[in-house]
PDB file of C-alpha atoms and ligand atoms in Angstrom:
ATOM      1  CA  UNK A   1      67.566  66.240  88.947  1.00  0.00           C
ATOM      2  CA  UNK A   2      70.475  67.913  87.201  1.00  0.00           C
ATOM      3  CA  UNK A   3      69.134  68.515  83.680  1.00  0.00           C
ATOM      4  CA  UNK A   4      72.421  67.477  82.122  1.00  0.00           C
ATOM      5  CA  UNK A   5      72.549  64.063  83.831  1.00  0.00           C
ATOM      6  CA  UNK A   6      69.595  62.544  82.006  1.00  0.00           C
ATOM      7  CA  UNK A   7      70.107  59.218  80.230  1.00  0.00           C
ATOM      8  CA  UNK A   8      68.418  59.500  76.866  1.00  0.00           C
ATOM      9  CA  UNK A   9      67.440  56.956  74.251  1.00  0.00           C
ATOM     10  CA  UNK A  10      66.229  57.716  70.748  1.00  0.00           C
ATOM     11  CA  UNK A  11      62.452  57.425  70.570  1.00  0.00           C
ATOM     12  CA  UNK A  12      61.710  58.942  67.140  1.00  0.00           C
ATOM     13  CA  UNK A  13      64.683  59.291  64.821  1.00  0.00           C
ATOM     14  CA  UNK A  14      65.511  62.369  62.779  1.00  0.00           C
ATOM     15  CA  UNK A  15      64.730  60.484  59.569  1.00  0.00           C
ATOM     16  CA  UNK A  16      61.312  59.320  60.812  1.00  0.00           C
ATOM     17  CA  UNK A  17      60.479  62.858  61.989  1.00  0.00           C
ATOM     18  CA  UNK A  18      61.423  64.410  58.658  1.00  0.00           C
ATOM     19  CA  UNK A  19      59.364  61.834  56.742  1.00  0.00           C
ATOM     20  CA  UNK A  20      56.317  62.649  58.844  1.00  0.00           C
ATOM     21  CA  UNK A  21      56.856  66.417  58.509  1.00  0.00           C
ATOM     22  CA  UNK A  22      56.955  66.045  54.761  1.00  0.00           C
ATOM     23  CA  UNK A  23      53.719  63.931  54.769  1.00  0.00           C
ATOM     24  CA  UNK A  24      51.852  66.520  56.847  1.00  0.00           C
ATOM     25  CA  UNK A  25      53.257  69.303  54.653  1.00  0.00           C
ATOM     26  CA  UNK A  26      51.885  67.604  51.521  1.00  0.00           C
ATOM     27  CA  UNK A  27      48.422  67.218  53.082  1.00  0.00           C
ATOM     28  CA  UNK A  28      48.379  70.891  54.137  1.00  0.00           C
ATOM     29  CA  UNK A  29      49.634  72.012  50.713  1.00  0.00           C
ATOM     30  CA  UNK A  30      46.667  70.182  49.110  1.00  0.00           C
ATOM     31  CA  UNK A  31      44.239  71.632  51.626  1.00  0.00           C
ATOM     32  CA  UNK A  32      45.380  75.242  51.256  1.00  0.00           C
ATOM     33  CA  UNK A  33      46.372  75.312  47.558  1.00  0.00           C
ATOM     34  CA  UNK A  34      45.992  78.889  46.231  1.00  0.00           C
ATOM     35  CA  UNK A  35      44.962  80.241  49.647  1.00  0.00           C
ATOM     36  CA  UNK A  36      46.795  82.584  51.988  1.00  0.00           C
ATOM     37  CA  UNK A  37      47.591  81.019  55.324  1.00  0.00           C
ATOM     38  CA  UNK A  38      48.761  82.280  58.696  1.00  0.00           C
ATOM     39  CA  UNK A  39      50.829  79.625  60.455  1.00  0.00           C
ATOM     40  CA  UNK A  40      51.068  80.064  64.213  1.00  0.00           C
ATOM     41  CA  UNK A  41      54.083  78.647  66.046  1.00  0.00           C
ATOM     42  CA  UNK A  42      53.409  77.838  69.689  1.00  0.00           C
ATOM     43  CA  UNK A  43      56.538  78.827  71.613  1.00  0.00           C
ATOM     44  CA  UNK A  44      58.757  77.555  72.724  1.00  0.00           C
ATOM     45  CA  UNK A  45      58.405  73.830  72.070  1.00  0.00           C
ATOM     46  CA  UNK A  46      57.144  73.803  68.498  1.00  0.00           C
ATOM     47  CA  UNK A  47      59.764  76.094  66.921  1.00  0.00           C
ATOM     48  CA  UNK A  48      61.738  73.290  65.276  1.00  0.00           C
ATOM     49  CA  UNK A  49      58.732  71.324  64.012  1.00  0.00           C
ATOM     50  CA  UNK A  50      57.161  74.586  62.832  1.00  0.00           C
ATOM     51  CA  UNK A  51      60.203  75.751  60.894  1.00  0.00           C
ATOM     52  CA  UNK A  52      60.535  72.353  59.177  1.00  0.00           C
ATOM     53  CA  UNK A  53      56.795  72.102  58.509  1.00  0.00           C
ATOM     54  CA  UNK A  54      56.240  75.527  56.943  1.00  0.00           C
ATOM     55  CA  UNK A  55      59.061  74.786  54.471  1.00  0.00           C
ATOM     56  CA  UNK A  56      56.993  71.807  53.300  1.00  0.00           C
ATOM     57  CA  UNK A  57      53.777  73.793  52.761  1.00  0.00           C
ATOM     58  CA  UNK A  58      53.724  75.190  49.268  1.00  0.00           C
ATOM     59  CA  UNK A  59      51.387  78.184  49.485  1.00  0.00           C
ATOM     60  CA  UNK A  60      51.539  81.833  50.658  1.00  0.00           C
ATOM     61  CA  UNK A  61      52.246  81.834  54.387  1.00  0.00           C
ATOM     62  CA  UNK A  62      52.644  84.538  56.994  1.00  0.00           C
ATOM     63  CA  UNK A  63      54.169  83.587  60.336  1.00  0.00           C
ATOM     64  CA  UNK A  64      52.905  84.366  63.815  1.00  0.00           C
ATOM     65  CA  UNK A  65      54.221  83.336  67.225  1.00  0.00           C
ATOM     66  CA  UNK A  66      52.171  82.573  70.315  1.00  0.00           C
ATOM     67  CA  UNK A  67      54.073  82.070  73.556  1.00  0.00           C
ATOM     68  CA  UNK A  68      52.480  79.966  76.286  1.00  0.00           C
ATOM     69  CA  UNK A  69      53.829  78.133  79.261  1.00  0.00           C
ATOM     70  CA  UNK A  70      52.215  75.452  81.394  1.00  0.00           C
ATOM     71  CA  UNK A  71      55.089  73.254  82.571  1.00  0.00           C
ATOM     72  CA  UNK A  72      57.264  75.713  84.496  1.00  0.00           C
ATOM     73  CA  UNK A  73      60.322  73.748  83.327  1.00  0.00           C
ATOM     74  CA  UNK A  74      59.397  70.482  85.101  1.00  0.00           C
ATOM     75  CA  UNK A  75      57.894  67.258  83.835  1.00  0.00           C
ATOM     76  CA  UNK A  76      54.192  67.667  84.588  1.00  0.00           C
ATOM     77  CA  UNK A  77      51.723  70.233  83.366  1.00  0.00           C
ATOM     78  CA  UNK A  78      50.732  72.852  85.932  1.00  0.00           C
ATOM     79  CA  UNK A  79      47.251  72.938  84.361  1.00  0.00           C
ATOM     80  CA  UNK A  80      47.457  76.704  84.251  1.00  0.00           C
ATOM     81  CA  UNK A  81      48.239  78.285  80.888  1.00  0.00           C
ATOM     82  CA  UNK A  82      50.234  81.494  81.013  1.00  0.00           C
ATOM     83  CA  UNK A  83      50.568  83.670  77.889  1.00  0.00           C
ATOM     84  CA  UNK A  84      54.164  84.825  77.514  1.00  0.00           C
ATOM     85  CA  UNK A  85      53.814  86.348  74.017  1.00  0.00           C
ATOM     86  CA  UNK A  86      50.601  87.228  72.197  1.00  0.00           C
ATOM     87  CA  UNK A  87      50.121  87.291  68.404  1.00  0.00           C
ATOM     88  CA  UNK A  88      51.505  90.445  66.837  1.00  0.00           C
ATOM     89  CA  UNK A  89      48.679  91.003  64.337  1.00  0.00           C
ATOM     90  CA  UNK A  90      44.978  90.336  63.797  1.00  0.00           C
ATOM     91  CA  UNK A  91      43.988  86.970  62.291  1.00  0.00           C
ATOM     92  CA  UNK A  92      40.351  87.809  61.577  1.00  0.00           C
ATOM     93  CA  UNK A  93      39.206  86.306  58.257  1.00  0.00           C
ATOM     94  CA  UNK A  94      42.447  84.352  57.777  1.00  0.00           C
ATOM     95  CA  UNK A  95      43.056  80.624  57.337  1.00  0.00           C
ATOM     96  CA  UNK A  96      45.048  79.679  60.412  1.00  0.00           C
ATOM     97  CA  UNK A  97      47.254  76.632  60.970  1.00  0.00           C
ATOM     98  CA  UNK A  98      48.106  76.220  64.642  1.00  0.00           C
ATOM     99  CA  UNK A  99      51.322  74.244  65.140  1.00  0.00           C
ATOM    100  CA  UNK A 100      51.932  72.596  68.545  1.00  0.00           C
ATOM    101  CA  UNK A 101      54.750  70.318  69.673  1.00  0.00           C
ATOM    102  CA  UNK A 102      52.827  67.960  71.947  1.00  0.00           C
ATOM    103  CA  UNK A 103      49.327  67.530  73.347  1.00  0.00           C
ATOM    104  CA  UNK A 104      49.531  66.011  76.825  1.00  0.00           C
ATOM    105  CA  UNK A 105      46.573  66.891  79.096  1.00  0.00           C
ATOM    106  CA  UNK A 106      45.002  68.874  76.230  1.00  0.00           C
ATOM    107  CA  UNK A 107      44.610  71.981  78.412  1.00  0.00           C
ATOM    108  CA  UNK A 108      47.057  74.129  76.439  1.00  0.00           C
ATOM    109  CA  UNK A 109      45.612  73.179  73.054  1.00  0.00           C
ATOM    110  CA  UNK A 110      42.064  73.831  74.248  1.00  0.00           C
ATOM    111  CA  UNK A 111      43.129  77.202  75.613  1.00  0.00           C
ATOM    112  CA  UNK A 112      44.859  78.082  72.322  1.00  0.00           C
ATOM    113  CA  UNK A 113      41.895  76.970  70.202  1.00  0.00           C
ATOM    114  CA  UNK A 114      39.493  79.098  72.241  1.00  0.00           C
ATOM    115  CA  UNK A 115      41.801  82.092  72.121  1.00  0.00           C
ATOM    116  CA  UNK A 116      42.230  81.840  68.335  1.00  0.00           C
ATOM    117  CA  UNK A 117      38.571  81.118  67.588  1.00  0.00           C
ATOM    118  CA  UNK A 118      37.554  84.196  69.594  1.00  0.00           C
ATOM    119  CA  UNK A 119      39.514  86.278  67.026  1.00  0.00           C
ATOM    120  CA  UNK A 120      37.265  85.054  64.165  1.00  0.00           C
ATOM    121  CA  UNK A 121      39.651  83.398  61.680  1.00  0.00           C
ATOM    122  CA  UNK A 122      38.176  82.101  58.378  1.00  0.00           C
ATOM    123  CA  UNK A 123      39.265  78.607  59.456  1.00  0.00           C
ATOM    124  CA  UNK A 124      41.410  76.935  62.102  1.00  0.00           C
ATOM    125  CA  UNK A 125      43.445  73.781  61.452  1.00  0.00           C
ATOM    126  CA  UNK A 126      45.289  72.236  64.385  1.00  0.00           C
ATOM    127  CA  UNK A 127      48.523  70.289  63.957  1.00  0.00           C
ATOM    128  CA  UNK A 128      50.563  68.623  66.671  1.00  0.00           C
ATOM    129  CA  UNK A 129      53.710  66.608  66.209  1.00  0.00           C
ATOM    130  CA  UNK A 130      53.006  64.397  69.239  1.00  0.00           C
ATOM    131  CA  UNK A 131      49.946  63.400  71.223  1.00  0.00           C
ATOM    132  CA  UNK A 132      49.746  61.394  74.463  1.00  0.00           C
ATOM    133  CA  UNK A 133      46.170  60.034  74.301  1.00  0.00           C
ATOM    134  CA  UNK A 134      46.437  58.370  77.758  1.00  0.00           C
ATOM    135  CA  UNK A 135      47.291  61.700  79.404  1.00  0.00           C
ATOM    136  CA  UNK A 136      44.302  63.684  78.116  1.00  0.00           C
ATOM    137  CA  UNK A 137      42.309  65.375  80.893  1.00  0.00           C
ATOM    138  CA  UNK A 138      39.898  67.225  78.612  1.00  0.00           C
ATOM    139  CA  UNK A 139      38.539  66.171  75.202  1.00  0.00           C
ATOM    140  CA  UNK A 140      40.710  67.733  72.514  1.00  0.00           C
ATOM    141  CA  UNK A 141      39.884  67.413  68.817  1.00  0.00           C
ATOM    142  CA  UNK A 142      42.969  67.628  66.604  1.00  0.00           C
ATOM    143  CA  UNK A 143      43.088  67.807  62.804  1.00  0.00           C
ATOM    144  CA  UNK A 144      46.588  66.411  62.212  1.00  0.00           C
ATOM    145  CA  UNK A 145      48.720  64.357  64.614  1.00  0.00           C
ATOM    146  CA  UNK A 146      52.252  63.271  63.701  1.00  0.00           C
ATOM    147  CA  UNK A 147      52.715  60.481  66.275  1.00  0.00           C
ATOM    148  CA  UNK A 148      50.629  59.133  69.147  1.00  0.00           C
ATOM    149  CA  UNK A 149      52.990  58.219  71.976  1.00  0.00           C
ATOM    150  CA  UNK A 150      52.757  56.600  75.406  1.00  0.00           C
ATOM    151  CA  UNK A 151      52.488  58.693  78.552  1.00  0.00           C
ATOM    152  CA  UNK A 152      56.210  59.245  79.126  1.00  0.00           C
ATOM    153  CA  UNK A 153      58.297  62.395  79.202  1.00  0.00           C
ATOM    154  CA  UNK A 154      60.182  63.119  75.986  1.00  0.00           C
ATOM    155  CA  UNK A 155      62.736  65.744  74.978  1.00  0.00           C
ATOM    156  CA  UNK A 156      64.384  66.955  71.802  1.00  0.00           C
ATOM    157  CA  UNK A 157      63.329  68.515  68.486  1.00  0.00           C
ATOM    158  CA  UNK A 158      62.175  71.631  70.336  1.00  0.00           C
ATOM    159  CA  UNK A 159      61.008  69.929  73.539  1.00  0.00           C
ATOM    160  CA  UNK A 160      62.964  70.653  76.703  1.00  0.00           C
ATOM    161  CA  UNK A 161      63.734  69.508  80.204  1.00  0.00           C
ATOM    162  CA  UNK A 162      64.468  72.577  82.345  1.00  0.00           C
ATOM    163  CA  UNK A 163      65.350  74.508  79.209  1.00  0.00           C
ATOM    164  CA  UNK A 164      67.818  71.960  77.797  1.00  0.00           C
ATOM    165  CA  UNK A 165      67.713  69.412  74.956  1.00  0.00           C
ATOM    166  CA  UNK A 166      65.620  71.496  72.554  1.00  0.00           C
ATOM    167  CA  UNK A 167      68.466  71.352  70.016  1.00  0.00           C
ATOM    168  CA  UNK A 168      68.447  67.548  69.611  1.00  0.00           C
ATOM    169  CA  UNK A 169      67.417  66.741  66.027  1.00  0.00           C
ATOM    170  CA  UNK A 170      65.405  63.703  67.229  1.00  0.00           C
ATOM    171  CA  UNK A 171      62.893  62.888  69.991  1.00  0.00           C
ATOM    172  CA  UNK A 172      64.361  61.077  73.008  1.00  0.00           C
ATOM    173  CA  UNK A 173      62.891  59.290  75.991  1.00  0.00           C
ATOM    174  CA  UNK A 174      64.394  59.799  79.426  1.00  0.00           C
ATOM    175  CA  UNK A 175      65.625  56.529  80.961  1.00  0.00           C
ATOM    176  CA  UNK A 176      66.481  57.640  84.499  1.00  0.00           C
ATOM    177  CA  UNK A 177      63.525  59.586  85.928  1.00  0.00           C
ATOM    178  CA  UNK A 178      62.577  58.111  89.323  1.00  0.00           C
TER     179      UNK A 178
HETATM  180  P1  5GP B   1      49.223  70.095  78.019  1.00  0.00           P
HETATM  181  O1  5GP B   1      48.559  71.406  78.307  1.00  0.00           O
HETATM  182  O2  5GP B   1      48.619  69.353  76.841  1.00  0.00           O
HETATM  183  O3  5GP B   1      49.270  69.248  79.250  1.00  0.00           O
HETATM  184  O4  5GP B   1      50.727  70.385  77.763  1.00  0.00           O
HETATM  185  C1  5GP B   1      51.204  70.879  76.598  1.00  0.00           C
HETATM  186  C2  5GP B   1      52.601  71.427  76.806  1.00  0.00           C
HETATM  187  O5  5GP B   1      53.314  70.735  77.835  1.00  0.00           O
HETATM  188  C3  5GP B   1      53.389  71.192  75.557  1.00  0.00           C
HETATM  189  O6  5GP B   1      53.265  72.274  74.670  1.00  0.00           O
HETATM  190  C4  5GP B   1      54.810  71.008  76.080  1.00  0.00           C
HETATM  191  O7  5GP B   1      55.451  72.249  76.176  1.00  0.00           O
HETATM  192  C5  5GP B   1      54.627  70.428  77.463  1.00  0.00           C
HETATM  193  N1  5GP B   1      54.791  68.947  77.462  1.00  0.00           N
HETATM  194  C6  5GP B   1      53.838  68.006  77.530  1.00  0.00           C
HETATM  195  N2  5GP B   1      54.355  66.766  77.500  1.00  0.00           N
HETATM  196  C7  5GP B   1      55.697  66.927  77.409  1.00  0.00           C
HETATM  197  C8  5GP B   1      56.794  66.009  77.300  1.00  0.00           C
HETATM  198  O8  5GP B   1      56.694  64.775  77.305  1.00  0.00           O
HETATM  199  N3  5GP B   1      58.016  66.581  77.198  1.00  0.00           N
HETATM  200  C9  5GP B   1      58.228  67.932  77.205  1.00  0.00           C
HETATM  201  N4  5GP B   1      59.462  68.354  77.096  1.00  0.00           N
HETATM  202  N5  5GP B   1      57.219  68.809  77.285  1.00  0.00           N
HETATM  203  C10 5GP B   1      55.961  68.319  77.375  1.00  0.00           C
END
């Protein structure tokens, strides 16, 4: 389907997203008060959530970027996680916050957790903006979840369809997928 012919409807408004980001930011500020943190942005989908979230965490933060791809631009996970960009520095002994956009089958998050834990951080805290509990294929323990949603494809606020729609400031559902 032509990516630009999707019919979208607002699913989570900009205001509701920002309220949730601020709530999670407050919780993480409490948790990491006085500690140094490395916040990892999972590219590409979480860049918008990540940049809003780290501005709400009031402690010393360094930023890292981890590029992975499992959707190949379509609407279902390929199940195979491909690393497109690895972390640029060691995270051994550091308090790590891993920031994901959405947990669908759970395969990507499990892959990321294993990869980060193998580098011996002092602690690992997982955050995802969205989770689709009905779509999980593997058990996936998450520390902070913004919204649990139904098993439908969403775009916006960093999430794409064939590369488009990441710049929407809200999360939208697609009305016209067959
Ligand atoms: P998982 O490995 O949990 O199946 O998939 C995680 C990745 O798939 C996410 O980081 C995201 O890039 C993509 N994904 C999963 N569900 C959706 C969705 O509803 N919309 C979009 N745009 N991407 C999704």
